[in-house]
PDB file of C-alpha atoms in Angstrom:
ATOM      1  CA  MET A1439      35.939  13.472 158.627  1.00 51.00           C
ATOM      2  CA  GLU A1440      35.018  17.087 159.397  1.00 49.00           C
ATOM      3  CA  ALA A1441      34.226  18.526 162.766  1.00 47.00           C
ATOM      4  CA  ASP A1442      30.538  18.775 162.030  1.00 51.00           C
ATOM      5  CA  GLY A1443      30.382  15.064 161.470  1.00 50.00           C
ATOM      6  CA  THR A1444      30.240  14.991 157.755  1.00 52.00           C
ATOM      7  CA  THR A1445      32.482  12.851 155.608  1.00 52.00           C
ATOM      8  CA  ARG A1446      34.572  14.569 152.952  1.00 56.00           C
ATOM      9  CA  HIS A1447      35.376  12.598 149.844  1.00 53.00           C
ATOM     10  CA  PRO A1448      38.662  13.202 148.081  1.00 53.00           C
ATOM     11  CA  PRO A1449      38.314  15.202 144.817  1.00 52.00           C
ATOM     12  CA  LYS A1450      38.097  13.227 141.609  1.00 52.00           C
ATOM     13  CA  ARG A1451      41.079  13.567 139.323  1.00 54.00           C
ATOM     14  CA  ARG A1452      40.395  14.030 135.564  1.00 53.00           C
ATOM     15  CA  VAL A1453      42.273  11.508 133.564  1.00 48.00           C
ATOM     16  CA  PRO A1454      43.567  13.029 130.333  1.00 51.00           C
ATOM     17  CA  ALA A1455      42.274  11.447 127.100  1.00 50.00           C
ATOM     18  CA  ALA A1456      44.648   9.133 125.370  1.00 48.00           C
ATOM     19  CA  ALA A1457      46.414  10.777 122.547  1.00 48.00           C
ATOM     20  CA  PRO A1458      45.634   9.299 119.109  1.00 48.00           C
ATOM     21  CA  ARG A1459      48.048   6.638 118.090  1.00 51.00           C
ATOM     22  CA  MET A1460      50.209   7.400 115.127  1.00 50.00           C
ATOM     23  CA  ALA A1461      49.895   5.142 112.115  1.00 50.00           C
ATOM     24  CA  ASP A1462      52.534   2.522 111.957  1.00 51.00           C
ATOM     25  CA  PRO A1463      54.868   3.487 109.151  1.00 53.00           C
ATOM     26  CA  HIS A1464      55.536  -0.204 108.478  1.00 52.00           C
ATOM     27  CA  PRO A1465      52.219  -2.088 108.930  1.00 53.00           C
ATOM     28  CA  LEU A1466      52.306  -5.827 108.993  1.00 49.00           C
ATOM     29  CA  PHE A1467      49.164  -6.145 106.778  1.00 49.00           C
ATOM     30  CA  ASP A1468      47.554  -3.773 104.311  1.00 52.00           C
ATOM     31  CA  ASP A1469      44.328  -2.153 105.332  1.00 53.00           C
ATOM     32  CA  THR A1470      41.659  -3.462 102.987  1.00 52.00           C
ATOM     33  CA  SER A1471      38.675  -1.940 104.732  1.00 51.00           C
ATOM     34  CA  ALA A1472      38.365   0.844 102.196  1.00 49.00           C
ATOM     35  CA  ALA A1473      39.012  -1.311  99.121  1.00 47.00           C
ATOM     36  CA  GLY A1474      36.337  -1.056  96.478  1.00 46.00           C
ATOM     37  CA  SER A1475      34.571   1.856  98.305  1.00 47.00           C
ATOM     38  CA  GLY A1476      35.576   4.447  95.767  1.00 46.00           C
ATOM     39  CA  GLY A1477      38.382   5.819  97.896  1.00 45.00           C
ATOM     40  CA  SER A1478      41.911   6.482  96.863  1.00 47.00           C
ATOM     41  CA  HIS A1479      43.538   3.942  99.130  1.00 48.00           C
ATOM     42  CA  PRO A1480      46.705   2.760  97.445  1.00 48.00           C
ATOM     43  CA  GLY A1481      46.531  -0.818  98.743  1.00 47.00           C
ATOM     44  CA  ARG A1482      45.024  -3.591  96.566  1.00 47.00           C
ATOM     45  CA  GLY A1483      42.211  -5.552  98.119  1.00 48.00           C
ATOM     46  CA  PHE A1484      40.154  -8.472  96.942  1.00 49.00           C
ATOM     47  CA  ALA A1485      37.779  -6.214  95.022  1.00 50.00           C
ATOM     48  CA  SER A1486      40.435  -4.123  93.365  1.00 53.00           C
ATOM     49  CA  PRO A1487      40.602  -4.266  89.553  1.00 59.00           C
ATOM     50  CA  PRO A1488      43.210  -6.556  87.992  1.00 60.00           C
ATOM     51  CA  PRO A1489      46.353  -5.030  86.618  1.00 59.00           C
ATOM     52  CA  PRO A1490      46.217  -4.042  82.952  1.00 60.00           C
ATOM     53  CA  PRO A1491      47.603  -6.651  80.503  1.00 58.00           C
ATOM     54  CA  ALA A1492      51.063  -6.292  79.250  1.00 55.00           C
ATOM     55  CA  ALA A1493      51.379  -4.579  75.922  1.00 55.00           C
ATOM     56  CA  SER A1494      51.763  -7.020  72.961  1.00 53.00           C
ATOM     57  CA  PRO A1495      54.766  -6.429  70.720  1.00 53.00           C
ATOM     58  CA  PHE A1496      52.545  -7.268  67.661  1.00 50.00           C
ATOM     59  CA  PRO A1497      50.028  -4.810  66.222  1.00 54.00           C
ATOM     60  CA  PRO A1498      46.329  -5.438  66.968  1.00 55.00           C
ATOM     61  CA  GLY A1499      44.734  -8.096  64.732  1.00 50.00           C
ATOM     62  CA  ALA A1500      48.077  -9.468  63.543  1.00 48.00           C
ATOM     63  CA  ALA A1501      48.514 -13.281  63.691  1.00 48.00           C
ATOM     64  CA  PHE A1502      51.479 -14.814  65.381  1.00 49.00           C
ATOM     65  CA  PRO A1503      54.130 -16.015  62.925  1.00 57.00           C
ATOM     66  CA  VAL A1504      54.214 -19.483  64.522  1.00 57.00           C
ATOM     67  CA  SER A1505      50.464 -20.040  64.100  1.00 64.00           C
ATOM     68  CA  SER A1506      50.581 -18.832  60.493  1.00 69.00           C
ATOM     69  CA  LEU A1507      53.342 -21.306  59.684  1.00 68.00           C
ATOM     70  CA  ALA A1508      51.436 -24.111  61.401  1.00 67.00           C
ATOM     71  CA  VAL A1509      48.254 -23.391  59.431  1.00 68.00           C
ATOM     72  CA  ALA A1510      50.144 -23.236  56.135  1.00 70.00           C
ATOM     73  CA  TYR A1511      52.004 -26.461  56.885  1.00 63.00           C
ATOM     74  CA  GLY A1512      48.795 -28.227  57.933  1.00 66.00           C
ATOM     75  CA  SER A1513      46.963 -27.176  54.776  1.00 71.00           C
ATOM     76  CA  THR A1514      49.877 -28.404  52.663  1.00 73.00           C
ATOM     77  CA  LEU A1515      49.829 -31.790  54.380  1.00 66.00           C
ATOM     78  CA  ALA A1516      46.048 -32.057  53.954  1.00 67.00           C
ATOM     79  CA  THR A1517      46.303 -31.289  50.233  1.00 72.00           C
ATOM     80  CA  GLN A1518      49.042 -33.860  49.733  1.00 67.00           C
ATOM     81  CA  GLY A1519      47.056 -36.443  51.695  1.00 64.00           C
ATOM     82  CA  LEU A1520      43.928 -35.895  49.601  1.00 64.00           C
ATOM     83  CA  ASP A1521      45.929 -36.205  46.389  1.00 64.00           C
ATOM     84  CA  MET A1522      47.477 -39.456  47.581  1.00 65.00           C
ATOM     85  CA  VAL A1523      44.082 -40.893  48.576  1.00 58.00           C
ATOM     86  CA  ASP A1524      42.584 -39.926  45.209  1.00 58.00           C
ATOM     87  CA  ARG A1525      45.421 -41.591  43.325  1.00 59.00           C
ATOM     88  CA  ASN A1526      45.132 -44.811  45.327  1.00 57.00           C
ATOM     89  CA  ILE A1527      41.345 -44.930  45.044  1.00 54.00           C
ATOM     90  CA  ASN A1528      41.413 -44.323  41.308  1.00 56.00           C
ATOM     91  CA  ARG A1529      44.034 -47.052  40.956  1.00 58.00           C
ATOM     92  CA  PHE A1530      41.803 -49.757  42.448  1.00 52.00           C
ATOM     93  CA  ILE A1531      38.310 -48.248  42.151  1.00 58.00           C
ATOM     94  CA  PRO A1532      37.811 -45.983  39.108  1.00 63.00           C
ATOM     95  CA  VAL A1533      35.399 -43.498  40.640  1.00 66.00           C
ATOM     96  CA  GLY A1534      35.000 -41.628  37.380  1.00 69.00           C
ATOM     97  CA  ARG A1535      34.148 -44.871  35.617  1.00 78.00           C
ATOM     98  CA  LEU A1536      31.586 -45.800  38.259  1.00 85.00           C
ATOM     99  CA  LYS A1537      29.592 -42.664  37.486  1.00 89.00           C
ATOM    100  CA  TYR A1538      28.878 -44.106  34.041  1.00 90.00           C
ATOM    101  CA  TYR A1539      27.245 -47.225  35.537  1.00 93.00           C
ATOM    102  CA  PHE A1540      24.924 -45.170  37.737  1.00 94.00           C
ATOM    103  CA  ALA A1541      23.822 -42.778  34.973  1.00 92.00           C
ATOM    104  CA  VAL A1542      20.274 -44.143  34.848  1.00 94.00           C
ATOM    105  CA  ASP A1543      16.759 -42.762  35.015  1.00 94.00           C
ATOM    106  CA  THR A1544      13.289 -44.121  35.701  1.00 95.00           C
ATOM    107  CA  VAL A1545      12.571 -44.974  32.069  1.00 96.00           C
ATOM    108  CA  TYR A1546      15.776 -46.986  31.757  1.00 96.00           C
ATOM    109  CA  VAL A1547      15.133 -48.909  34.978  1.00 96.00           C
ATOM    110  CA  GLY A1548      11.623 -49.834  33.853  1.00 96.00           C
ATOM    111  CA  LYS A1549      12.802 -50.997  30.422  1.00 95.00           C
ATOM    112  CA  LYS A1550      15.728 -52.934  31.882  1.00 96.00           C
ATOM    113  CA  LEU A1551      13.560 -54.763  34.392  1.00 96.00           C
ATOM    114  CA  GLY A1552      11.173 -55.692  31.581  1.00 96.00           C
ATOM    115  CA  LEU A1553      14.101 -56.911  29.482  1.00 96.00           C
ATOM    116  CA  LEU A1554      15.379 -59.091  32.347  1.00 96.00           C
ATOM    117  CA  VAL A1555      11.991 -60.753  32.822  1.00 95.00           C
ATOM    118  CA  PHE A1556      10.893 -60.879  29.157  1.00 95.00           C
ATOM    119  CA  PRO A1557      14.020 -61.004  26.954  1.00 95.00           C
ATOM    120  CA  PHE A1558      12.411 -63.105  24.225  1.00 93.00           C
ATOM    121  CA  VAL A1559      10.835 -60.262  22.250  1.00 89.00           C
ATOM    122  CA  HIS A1560      13.899 -58.002  22.275  1.00 92.00           C
ATOM    123  CA  GLN A1561      15.702 -57.884  18.927  1.00 89.00           C
ATOM    124  CA  ASP A1562      18.576 -55.377  18.969  1.00 89.00           C
ATOM    125  CA  TRP A1563      21.169 -56.358  21.595  1.00 91.00           C
ATOM    126  CA  GLN A1564      24.052 -54.279  20.275  1.00 88.00           C
ATOM    127  CA  VAL A1565      25.481 -51.651  22.633  1.00 87.00           C
ATOM    128  CA  ARG A1566      25.556 -48.218  21.044  1.00 87.00           C
ATOM    129  CA  TYR A1567      28.755 -46.175  20.965  1.00 85.00           C
ATOM    130  CA  GLN A1568      29.474 -42.493  20.555  1.00 82.00           C
ATOM    131  CA  GLN A1569      33.017 -41.387  19.712  1.00 79.00           C
ATOM    132  CA  ASP A1570      34.445 -44.832  20.561  1.00 77.00           C
ATOM    133  CA  ALA A1571      32.785 -44.769  23.988  1.00 81.00           C
ATOM    134  CA  PRO A1572      29.552 -46.492  25.013  1.00 84.00           C
ATOM    135  CA  VAL A1573      26.651 -44.182  25.634  1.00 90.00           C
ATOM    136  CA  ALA A1574      25.245 -43.806  29.152  1.00 91.00           C
ATOM    137  CA  PRO A1575      22.799 -46.505  30.280  1.00 93.00           C
ATOM    138  CA  ARG A1576      19.877 -44.067  30.347  1.00 93.00           C
ATOM    139  CA  PHE A1577      20.254 -43.717  26.574  1.00 93.00           C
ATOM    140  CA  ASP A1578      20.746 -47.427  25.787  1.00 92.00           C
ATOM    141  CA  VAL A1579      18.840 -50.251  27.444  1.00 94.00           C
ATOM    142  CA  ASN A1580      21.544 -52.742  26.383  1.00 93.00           C
ATOM    143  CA  ALA A1581      24.278 -50.967  28.355  1.00 93.00           C
ATOM    144  CA  PRO A1582      25.253 -52.551  31.678  1.00 94.00           C
ATOM    145  CA  ASP A1583      24.610 -50.629  34.867  1.00 95.00           C
ATOM    146  CA  LEU A1584      25.237 -51.046  38.570  1.00 95.00           C
ATOM    147  CA  TYR A1585      22.135 -49.333  39.906  1.00 96.00           C
ATOM    148  CA  ILE A1586      19.815 -52.304  39.349  1.00 97.00           C
ATOM    149  CA  PRO A1587      22.288 -54.936  40.682  1.00 97.00           C
ATOM    150  CA  VAL A1588      23.037 -52.913  43.828  1.00 96.00           C
ATOM    151  CA  MET A1589      19.410 -52.164  44.597  1.00 97.00           C
ATOM    152  CA  ALA A1590      18.403 -55.738  43.763  1.00 97.00           C
ATOM    153  CA  PHE A1591      21.060 -57.114  46.119  1.00 97.00           C
ATOM    154  CA  ILE A1592      19.825 -54.938  48.994  1.00 96.00           C
ATOM    155  CA  THR A1593      16.209 -55.835  48.255  1.00 97.00           C
ATOM    156  CA  TYR A1594      17.095 -59.516  48.120  1.00 97.00           C
ATOM    157  CA  VAL A1595      18.609 -59.356  51.602  1.00 95.00           C
ATOM    158  CA  LEU A1596      15.498 -57.599  52.946  1.00 95.00           C
ATOM    159  CA  VAL A1597      13.125 -60.089  51.297  1.00 96.00           C
ATOM    160  CA  ALA A1598      15.233 -62.944  52.674  1.00 95.00           C
ATOM    161  CA  GLY A1599      14.832 -61.471  56.156  1.00 94.00           C
ATOM    162  CA  LEU A1600      11.076 -61.215  55.587  1.00 94.00           C
ATOM    163  CA  ALA A1601      10.918 -64.844  54.466  1.00 94.00           C
ATOM    164  CA  LEU A1602      12.835 -65.968  57.533  1.00 93.00           C
ATOM    165  CA  GLY A1603      10.640 -63.831  59.770  1.00 92.00           C
ATOM    166  CA  THR A1604       7.434 -65.457  58.518  1.00 92.00           C
ATOM    167  CA  GLN A1605       8.883 -68.792  59.633  1.00 90.00           C
ATOM    168  CA  ASN A1606      10.130 -67.540  63.018  1.00 90.00           C
ATOM    169  CA  ARG A1607      13.707 -68.100  61.901  1.00 89.00           C
ATOM    170  CA  PHE A1608      14.801 -64.468  61.688  1.00 89.00           C
ATOM    171  CA  SER A1609      17.782 -63.137  63.612  1.00 88.00           C
ATOM    172  CA  PRO A1610      20.313 -60.374  62.919  1.00 87.00           C
ATOM    173  CA  ASP A1611      23.042 -62.985  62.630  1.00 89.00           C
ATOM    174  CA  SER A1612      21.145 -64.963  60.001  1.00 88.00           C
ATOM    175  CA  LEU A1613      20.469 -61.805  57.999  1.00 88.00           C
ATOM    176  CA  GLY A1614      24.145 -60.831  58.064  1.00 91.00           C
ATOM    177  CA  LEU A1615      25.117 -64.375  57.135  1.00 92.00           C
ATOM    178  CA  GLN A1616      22.734 -64.295  54.190  1.00 92.00           C
ATOM    179  CA  ALA A1617      24.146 -61.000  52.910  1.00 94.00           C
ATOM    180  CA  SER A1618      27.778 -62.040  53.314  1.00 95.00           C
ATOM    181  CA  SER A1619      27.118 -65.411  51.679  1.00 94.00           C
ATOM    182  CA  ALA A1620      25.443 -63.821  48.641  1.00 95.00           C
ATOM    183  CA  LEU A1621      28.269 -61.299  48.292  1.00 95.00           C
ATOM    184  CA  ALA A1622      30.918 -64.018  48.575  1.00 96.00           C
ATOM    185  CA  TRP A1623      29.260 -66.116  45.861  1.00 95.00           C
ATOM    186  CA  LEU A1624      29.029 -63.061  43.611  1.00 96.00           C
ATOM    187  CA  LEU A1625      32.725 -62.263  43.987  1.00 95.00           C
ATOM    188  CA  LEU A1626      33.652 -65.903  43.462  1.00 96.00           C
ATOM    189  CA  GLU A1627      31.597 -65.978  40.271  1.00 96.00           C
ATOM    190  CA  VAL A1628      33.256 -62.844  38.900  1.00 95.00           C
ATOM    191  CA  VAL A1629      36.747 -64.096  39.742  1.00 95.00           C
ATOM    192  CA  THR A1630      35.985 -67.432  38.077  1.00 95.00           C
ATOM    193  CA  ILE A1631      34.785 -65.702  34.901  1.00 93.00           C
ATOM    194  CA  ILE A1632      37.914 -63.535  34.786  1.00 92.00           C
ATOM    195  CA  PHE A1633      40.064 -66.639  35.159  1.00 92.00           C
ATOM    196  CA  GLY A1634      38.123 -68.393  32.394  1.00 89.00           C
ATOM    197  CA  LEU A1635      38.604 -65.436  30.053  1.00 87.00           C
ATOM    198  CA  TYR A1636      42.316 -65.500  30.800  1.00 87.00           C
ATOM    199  CA  VAL A1637      42.591 -69.224  30.098  1.00 85.00           C
ATOM    200  CA  VAL A1638      40.653 -69.011  26.849  1.00 81.00           C
ATOM    201  CA  THR A1639      42.589 -65.824  25.907  1.00 79.00           C
ATOM    202  CA  VAL A1640      39.502 -63.927  24.831  1.00 74.00           C
ATOM    203  CA  THR A1641      40.055 -60.388  23.621  1.00 75.00           C
ATOM    204  CA  THR A1642      37.039 -58.471  24.851  1.00 80.00           C
ATOM    205  CA  ASP A1643      36.112 -55.076  26.170  1.00 81.00           C
ATOM    206  CA  LEU A1644      34.402 -56.580  29.211  1.00 86.00           C
ATOM    207  CA  THR A1645      35.683 -55.090  32.470  1.00 89.00           C
ATOM    208  CA  PRO A1646      35.353 -56.539  35.983  1.00 91.00           C
ATOM    209  CA  ILE A1647      32.668 -53.937  36.666  1.00 93.00           C
ATOM    210  CA  ASP A1648      30.729 -55.175  33.626  1.00 93.00           C
ATOM    211  CA  LEU A1649      30.931 -58.710  34.963  1.00 94.00           C
ATOM    212  CA  VAL A1650      29.662 -57.575  38.375  1.00 95.00           C
ATOM    213  CA  ALA A1651      26.745 -55.839  36.654  1.00 95.00           C
ATOM    214  CA  PHE A1652      25.805 -58.865  34.525  1.00 96.00           C
ATOM    215  CA  ALA A1653      26.173 -61.261  37.460  1.00 96.00           C
ATOM    216  CA  GLY A1654      24.066 -58.982  39.672  1.00 96.00           C
ATOM    217  CA  TYR A1655      21.057 -59.001  37.358  1.00 97.00           C
ATOM    218  CA  LYS A1656      20.043 -62.437  38.609  1.00 97.00           C
ATOM    219  CA  TYR A1657      18.952 -60.935  41.949  1.00 97.00           C
ATOM    220  CA  VAL A1658      15.899 -59.486  40.171  1.00 97.00           C
ATOM    221  CA  GLY A1659      14.604 -62.970  39.352  1.00 96.00           C
ATOM    222  CA  MET A1660      15.485 -64.188  42.835  1.00 97.00           C
ATOM    223  CA  ILE A1661      13.388 -61.433  44.415  1.00 97.00           C
ATOM    224  CA  ILE A1662      10.404 -62.223  42.163  1.00 97.00           C
ATOM    225  CA  GLY A1663      10.700 -65.926  42.989  1.00 96.00           C
ATOM    226  CA  LEU A1664      10.850 -65.311  46.745  1.00 96.00           C
ATOM    227  CA  ILE A1665       7.849 -62.994  46.684  1.00 96.00           C
ATOM    228  CA  ALA A1666       5.884 -65.572  44.680  1.00 96.00           C
ATOM    229  CA  GLY A1667       6.852 -68.194  47.235  1.00 95.00           C
ATOM    230  CA  LEU A1668       5.661 -66.014  50.123  1.00 94.00           C
ATOM    231  CA  VAL A1669       2.320 -65.374  48.409  1.00 95.00           C
ATOM    232  CA  PHE A1670       1.563 -68.662  46.626  1.00 94.00           C
ATOM    233  CA  GLY A1671       3.737 -71.151  48.501  1.00 93.00           C
ATOM    234  CA  ARG A1672       6.293 -73.572  47.153  1.00 93.00           C
ATOM    235  CA  ALA A1673       4.406 -74.194  43.905  1.00 95.00           C
ATOM    236  CA  GLY A1674       4.376 -70.497  43.058  1.00 95.00           C
ATOM    237  CA  TYR A1675       8.075 -70.243  43.981  1.00 96.00           C
ATOM    238  CA  TYR A1676       9.117 -73.032  41.618  1.00 96.00           C
ATOM    239  CA  ALA A1677       6.938 -71.806  38.754  1.00 97.00           C
ATOM    240  CA  VAL A1678       8.031 -68.162  38.894  1.00 97.00           C
ATOM    241  CA  LEU A1679      11.678 -68.974  39.616  1.00 97.00           C
ATOM    242  CA  SER A1680      11.796 -71.349  36.644  1.00 97.00           C
ATOM    243  CA  TRP A1681      10.567 -68.581  34.358  1.00 97.00           C
ATOM    244  CA  CYS A1682      13.108 -66.122  35.785  1.00 97.00           C
ATOM    245  CA  CYS A1683      15.918 -68.670  35.390  1.00 97.00           C
ATOM    246  CA  LEU A1684      15.018 -69.198  31.740  1.00 97.00           C
ATOM    247  CA  SER A1685      14.826 -65.436  31.190  1.00 97.00           C
ATOM    248  CA  ILE A1686      18.236 -64.712  32.717  1.00 97.00           C
ATOM    249  CA  PHE A1687      19.752 -67.580  30.711  1.00 97.00           C
ATOM    250  CA  VAL A1688      18.476 -66.107  27.426  1.00 96.00           C
ATOM    251  CA  PHE A1689      19.498 -62.603  28.499  1.00 96.00           C
ATOM    252  CA  MET A1690      23.076 -63.657  29.295  1.00 96.00           C
ATOM    253  CA  ILE A1691      23.454 -65.676  26.087  1.00 94.00           C
ATOM    254  CA  ARG A1692      22.310 -62.836  23.840  1.00 92.00           C
ATOM    255  CA  THR A1693      24.327 -60.233  25.722  1.00 92.00           C
ATOM    256  CA  LEU A1694      27.631 -62.034  26.187  1.00 91.00           C
ATOM    257  CA  ARG A1695      27.821 -63.550  22.711  1.00 87.00           C
ATOM    258  CA  LEU A1696      28.400 -60.065  21.309  1.00 84.00           C
ATOM    259  CA  LYS A1697      31.161 -59.506  23.858  1.00 82.00           C
ATOM    260  CA  LEU A1698      32.909 -62.880  23.752  1.00 80.00           C
ATOM    261  CA  LEU A1699      32.317 -63.672  20.084  1.00 73.00           C
ATOM    262  CA  ALA A1700      33.376 -60.320  18.688  1.00 61.00           C
ATOM    263  CA  GLU A1701      34.852 -61.813  15.512  1.00 51.00           C
ATOM    264  CA  ALA A1702      31.724 -63.785  14.678  1.00 50.00           C
ATOM    265  CA  ALA A1703      29.469 -60.823  15.448  1.00 48.00           C
ATOM    266  CA  ALA A1704      31.567 -58.560  13.237  1.00 51.00           C
ATOM    267  CA  GLU A1705      31.437 -60.938  10.253  1.00 45.00           C
ATOM    268  CA  GLY A1706      27.810 -61.898  10.788  1.00 47.00           C
ATOM    269  CA  VAL A1707      28.567 -65.641  10.589  1.00 46.00           C
ATOM    270  CA  LEU A1708      29.737 -68.233  13.049  1.00 50.00           C
ATOM    271  CA  VAL A1709      33.488 -68.539  12.781  1.00 51.00           C
ATOM    272  CA  ARG A1710      34.669 -72.099  12.936  1.00 55.00           C
ATOM    273  CA  GLY A1711      37.618 -73.138  15.033  1.00 62.00           C
ATOM    274  CA  ALA A1712      38.607 -74.538  18.391  1.00 65.00           C
ATOM    275  CA  LYS A1713      39.149 -71.083  19.905  1.00 67.00           C
ATOM    276  CA  ASN A1714      35.661 -69.914  19.027  1.00 75.00           C
ATOM    277  CA  GLN A1715      34.175 -73.146  20.333  1.00 81.00           C
ATOM    278  CA  LEU A1716      35.869 -72.453  23.662  1.00 83.00           C
ATOM    279  CA  ARG A1717      34.361 -68.974  23.642  1.00 84.00           C
ATOM    280  CA  MET A1718      30.925 -70.403  22.973  1.00 87.00           C
ATOM    281  CA  TYR A1719      31.340 -72.951  25.765  1.00 89.00           C
ATOM    282  CA  LEU A1720      32.406 -70.202  28.140  1.00 90.00           C
ATOM    283  CA  THR A1721      29.394 -68.084  27.208  1.00 91.00           C
ATOM    284  CA  VAL A1722      27.005 -70.985  27.803  1.00 93.00           C
ATOM    285  CA  ALA A1723      28.724 -71.838  31.093  1.00 94.00           C
ATOM    286  CA  ILE A1724      28.366 -68.275  32.385  1.00 94.00           C
ATOM    287  CA  ALA A1725      24.697 -68.188  31.368  1.00 96.00           C
ATOM    288  CA  ALA A1726      23.969 -71.636  32.838  1.00 96.00           C
ATOM    289  CA  ALA A1727      25.566 -70.687  36.164  1.00 96.00           C
ATOM    290  CA  GLN A1728      22.965 -67.969  36.786  1.00 97.00           C
ATOM    291  CA  PRO A1729      19.988 -70.324  37.371  1.00 97.00           C
ATOM    292  CA  LEU A1730      22.130 -72.500  39.644  1.00 96.00           C
ATOM    293  CA  PHE A1731      23.058 -69.546  41.836  1.00 96.00           C
ATOM    294  CA  MET A1732      19.458 -68.335  41.832  1.00 97.00           C
ATOM    295  CA  TYR A1733      18.203 -71.647  43.181  1.00 96.00           C
ATOM    296  CA  TRP A1734      21.100 -72.121  45.603  1.00 95.00           C
ATOM    297  CA  LEU A1735      20.585 -68.730  47.250  1.00 95.00           C
ATOM    298  CA  THR A1736      16.790 -68.956  47.603  1.00 95.00           C
ATOM    299  CA  TYR A1737      15.582 -72.534  48.109  1.00 93.00           C
ATOM    300  CA  HIS A1738      16.493 -72.660  51.826  1.00 92.00           C
ATOM    301  CA  LEU A1739      14.571 -69.463  52.585  1.00 93.00           C
ATOM    302  CA  LEU A1740      11.186 -71.136  52.011  1.00 90.00           C
ATOM    303  CA  ARG A1741      10.315 -74.254  53.979  1.00 79.00           C
TER     304      ARG A1741
END
């Protein structure tokens, strides 16, 4: 305190500013604050570009040797597999031969359907040949085909489902059972005919596919009979089916006698003998079996 009564404060001391700290030569973490800001900071942050890919020892666009070998080996295996499948299929199912049976057109289908329903006015039943091979079905109405039997079988299954549906008896199981039953009877018929030809020792050019075609023609009459039954009742079914049964019987007799009685057809007269009588009996048996199958596979569909 001064003599005049005033109080003297001590002078304030200026504190020197702290000197800037030197950067740590060994920082614990990299400074990423300037990463991606366009600066030249050497540290890599989260936004820094990835490192360039390592240079490939192969020229650009060149395939790896391992992949090339794998592709070549796979293509070789695929080719061998296709060849093996083709050989096995052609052994059991002659695909090239099947093309002949489907070589049809609209004119042939119309004439064939008319021949199946009205075979009584047809005169020439001989199959025509060209260079020791039968001509395609579209050029000869007497040639067997598979188009009509296949389509008739499918149509028969559909008409059977329609008949069951009109009686409230339709179900997917019954439709499948009807199709499988018809197919089983067809195969059994063909196998039985082949066995009969073997027992009688008939030399003929009939093949199993020909037998399937001839046995499948009866589905046309079955379809007509079922449709008549749906429209006109049981009386219409029996009347139309009887006509179709008689037609298929005449058709099979006149067609198969040229196949099973080749010697008699070649000479123009009926050759006498026990062997030819067996052939005639077999022909009649095959023809007579068609009406039985037609009735067996359709009578239960109309009640």
